[in-house]
Amino acid sequence: GWDCIGFVRYVYKQFGVSIGGYTTSVLSVGTRVSYANVQPGDILYWPGHVAISIGNGQNVGAWNESWGTRVGKDSWVGPNPIVIRVFR
């Protein structure tokens, strides 16, 4: 389905990166970096939600059927997400 992990999987698949079907799957696809060093394209992980950073404290992610896929503030989900960098 089109949920947060489905969206992240789809985007990264376009660049040849395979990610499993659970939000925790993103934790093993790249290198963890500090949130202070987040860059556009990094995966943001919060327990139960993942999104892709677009920088400046914002991300794009699939939320739910009523919100759809949209840009939102990182703080909407919670402070200090784990940041996964796949591309350097």
PDB file of C-alpha atoms in Angstrom:
ATOM      1  CA  GLY A   1       0.000   0.000   0.000  1.00  0.00           C
ATOM      2  CA  TRP A   2       0.870   3.653  -0.196  1.00  0.00           C
ATOM      3  CA  ASP A   3       2.008   4.453   3.289  1.00  0.00           C
ATOM      4  CA  CYS A   4       5.183   6.024   4.640  1.00  0.00           C
ATOM      5  CA  ILE A   5       7.435   3.026   4.000  1.00  0.00           C
ATOM      6  CA  GLY A   6       5.780   2.363   0.639  1.00  0.00           C
ATOM      7  CA  PHE A   7       6.587   5.921  -0.447  1.00  0.00           C
ATOM      8  CA  VAL A   8      10.223   5.772   0.725  1.00  0.00           C
ATOM      9  CA  ARG A   9      10.666   2.324  -0.876  1.00  0.00           C
ATOM     10  CA  TYR A  10       9.269   3.620  -4.176  1.00  0.00           C
ATOM     11  CA  VAL A  11      11.491   6.700  -4.295  1.00  0.00           C
ATOM     12  CA  TYR A  12      14.682   4.860  -3.400  1.00  0.00           C
ATOM     13  CA  LYS A  13      13.878   1.998  -5.803  1.00  0.00           C
ATOM     14  CA  GLN A  14      14.069   4.575  -8.623  1.00  0.00           C
ATOM     15  CA  PHE A  15      17.753   4.940  -7.661  1.00  0.00           C
ATOM     16  CA  GLY A  16      18.452   1.201  -7.381  1.00  0.00           C
ATOM     17  CA  VAL A  17      18.152   0.952  -3.587  1.00  0.00           C
ATOM     18  CA  SER A  18      16.074  -1.883  -2.160  1.00  0.00           C
ATOM     19  CA  ILE A  19      14.350  -1.282   1.185  1.00  0.00           C
ATOM     20  CA  GLY A  20      12.229  -3.823   3.054  1.00  0.00           C
ATOM     21  CA  GLY A  21       8.575  -3.387   3.871  1.00  0.00           C
ATOM     22  CA  TYR A  22       8.786  -2.231   7.479  1.00  0.00           C
ATOM     23  CA  THR A  23       9.658   1.230   8.769  1.00  0.00           C
ATOM     24  CA  THR A  24      12.594  -0.324  10.644  1.00  0.00           C
ATOM     25  CA  SER A  25      13.961  -1.622   7.315  1.00  0.00           C
ATOM     26  CA  VAL A  26      15.464   1.798   6.624  1.00  0.00           C
ATOM     27  CA  LEU A  27      17.809   1.405   9.584  1.00  0.00           C
ATOM     28  CA  SER A  28      19.977  -1.029   7.629  1.00  0.00           C
ATOM     29  CA  VAL A  29      20.214   0.662   4.203  1.00  0.00           C
ATOM     30  CA  GLY A  30      22.728   3.422   4.838  1.00  0.00           C
ATOM     31  CA  THR A  31      24.797   5.235   7.403  1.00  0.00           C
ATOM     32  CA  ARG A  32      23.392   7.030  10.429  1.00  0.00           C
ATOM     33  CA  VAL A  33      24.286  10.695  10.663  1.00  0.00           C
ATOM     34  CA  SER A  34      23.427  13.368  13.187  1.00  0.00           C
ATOM     35  CA  TYR A  35      20.181  15.260  12.688  1.00  0.00           C
ATOM     36  CA  ALA A  36      22.317  18.411  12.871  1.00  0.00           C
ATOM     37  CA  ASN A  37      23.907  17.247   9.583  1.00  0.00           C
ATOM     38  CA  VAL A  38      20.725  16.203   7.755  1.00  0.00           C
ATOM     39  CA  GLN A  39      20.707  16.822   4.006  1.00  0.00           C
ATOM     40  CA  PRO A  40      17.955  16.687   1.390  1.00  0.00           C
ATOM     41  CA  GLY A  41      17.437  13.077   0.337  1.00  0.00           C
ATOM     42  CA  ASP A  42      18.301  11.586   3.723  1.00  0.00           C
ATOM     43  CA  ILE A  43      15.742   9.217   5.214  1.00  0.00           C
ATOM     44  CA  LEU A  44      14.214  10.321   8.502  1.00  0.00           C
ATOM     45  CA  TYR A  45      13.098   7.592  10.890  1.00  0.00           C
ATOM     46  CA  TRP A  46      10.821   7.959  13.877  1.00  0.00           C
ATOM     47  CA  PRO A  47       9.337   4.869  15.536  1.00  0.00           C
ATOM     48  CA  GLY A  48       6.357   4.083  13.312  1.00  0.00           C
ATOM     49  CA  HIS A  49       7.063   6.653  10.572  1.00  0.00           C
ATOM     50  CA  VAL A  50       9.635   7.378   7.867  1.00  0.00           C
ATOM     51  CA  ALA A  51      10.008  10.254   5.427  1.00  0.00           C
ATOM     52  CA  ILE A  52      12.583  11.860   3.135  1.00  0.00           C
ATOM     53  CA  SER A  53      14.240  15.093   4.159  1.00  0.00           C
ATOM     54  CA  ILE A  54      13.988  18.080   1.837  1.00  0.00           C
ATOM     55  CA  GLY A  55      16.085  20.230   4.184  1.00  0.00           C
ATOM     56  CA  ASN A  56      15.286  23.245   6.327  1.00  0.00           C
ATOM     57  CA  GLY A  57      13.430  21.149   8.908  1.00  0.00           C
ATOM     58  CA  GLN A  58      10.984  19.736   6.369  1.00  0.00           C
ATOM     59  CA  ASN A  59      10.319  16.380   4.788  1.00  0.00           C
ATOM     60  CA  VAL A  60       8.086  14.722   2.250  1.00  0.00           C
ATOM     61  CA  GLY A  61       6.239  11.604   3.247  1.00  0.00           C
ATOM     62  CA  ALA A  62       3.058   9.604   2.899  1.00  0.00           C
ATOM     63  CA  TRP A  63       0.978  10.149   6.007  1.00  0.00           C
ATOM     64  CA  ASN A  64      -2.475   8.607   5.721  1.00  0.00           C
ATOM     65  CA  GLU A  65      -5.394   8.506   3.298  1.00  0.00           C
ATOM     66  CA  SER A  66      -6.767  11.896   4.282  1.00  0.00           C
ATOM     67  CA  TRP A  67      -3.396  13.713   4.338  1.00  0.00           C
ATOM     68  CA  GLY A  68      -1.861  11.819   1.429  1.00  0.00           C
ATOM     69  CA  THR A  69       1.744  12.432   0.381  1.00  0.00           C
ATOM     70  CA  ARG A  70       2.838  15.903   1.370  1.00  0.00           C
ATOM     71  CA  VAL A  71       5.535  18.173   2.650  1.00  0.00           C
ATOM     72  CA  GLY A  72       5.557  18.722   6.385  1.00  0.00           C
ATOM     73  CA  LYS A  73       7.734  19.914   9.198  1.00  0.00           C
ATOM     74  CA  ASP A  74      10.008  17.361  10.823  1.00  0.00           C
ATOM     75  CA  SER A  75       8.642  18.522  14.177  1.00  0.00           C
ATOM     76  CA  TRP A  76       5.141  17.283  13.236  1.00  0.00           C
ATOM     77  CA  VAL A  77       6.334  13.754  13.951  1.00  0.00           C
ATOM     78  CA  GLY A  78       8.642  14.421  16.871  1.00  0.00           C
ATOM     79  CA  PRO A  79      12.067  15.660  17.816  1.00  0.00           C
ATOM     80  CA  ASN A  80      15.354  14.066  16.858  1.00  0.00           C
ATOM     81  CA  PRO A  81      14.600  11.516  14.160  1.00  0.00           C
ATOM     82  CA  ILE A  82      17.268   8.994  13.252  1.00  0.00           C
ATOM     83  CA  VAL A  83      18.830  10.155   9.999  1.00  0.00           C
ATOM     84  CA  ILE A  84      19.906   7.576   7.433  1.00  0.00           C
ATOM     85  CA  ARG A  85      22.131   8.726   4.587  1.00  0.00           C
ATOM     86  CA  VAL A  86      22.149   6.378   1.614  1.00  0.00           C
ATOM     87  CA  PHE A  87      23.942   8.584  -0.921  1.00  0.00           C
ATOM     88  CA  ARG A  88      27.033  10.598  -0.072  1.00  0.00           C
TER      89      ARG A  88
END
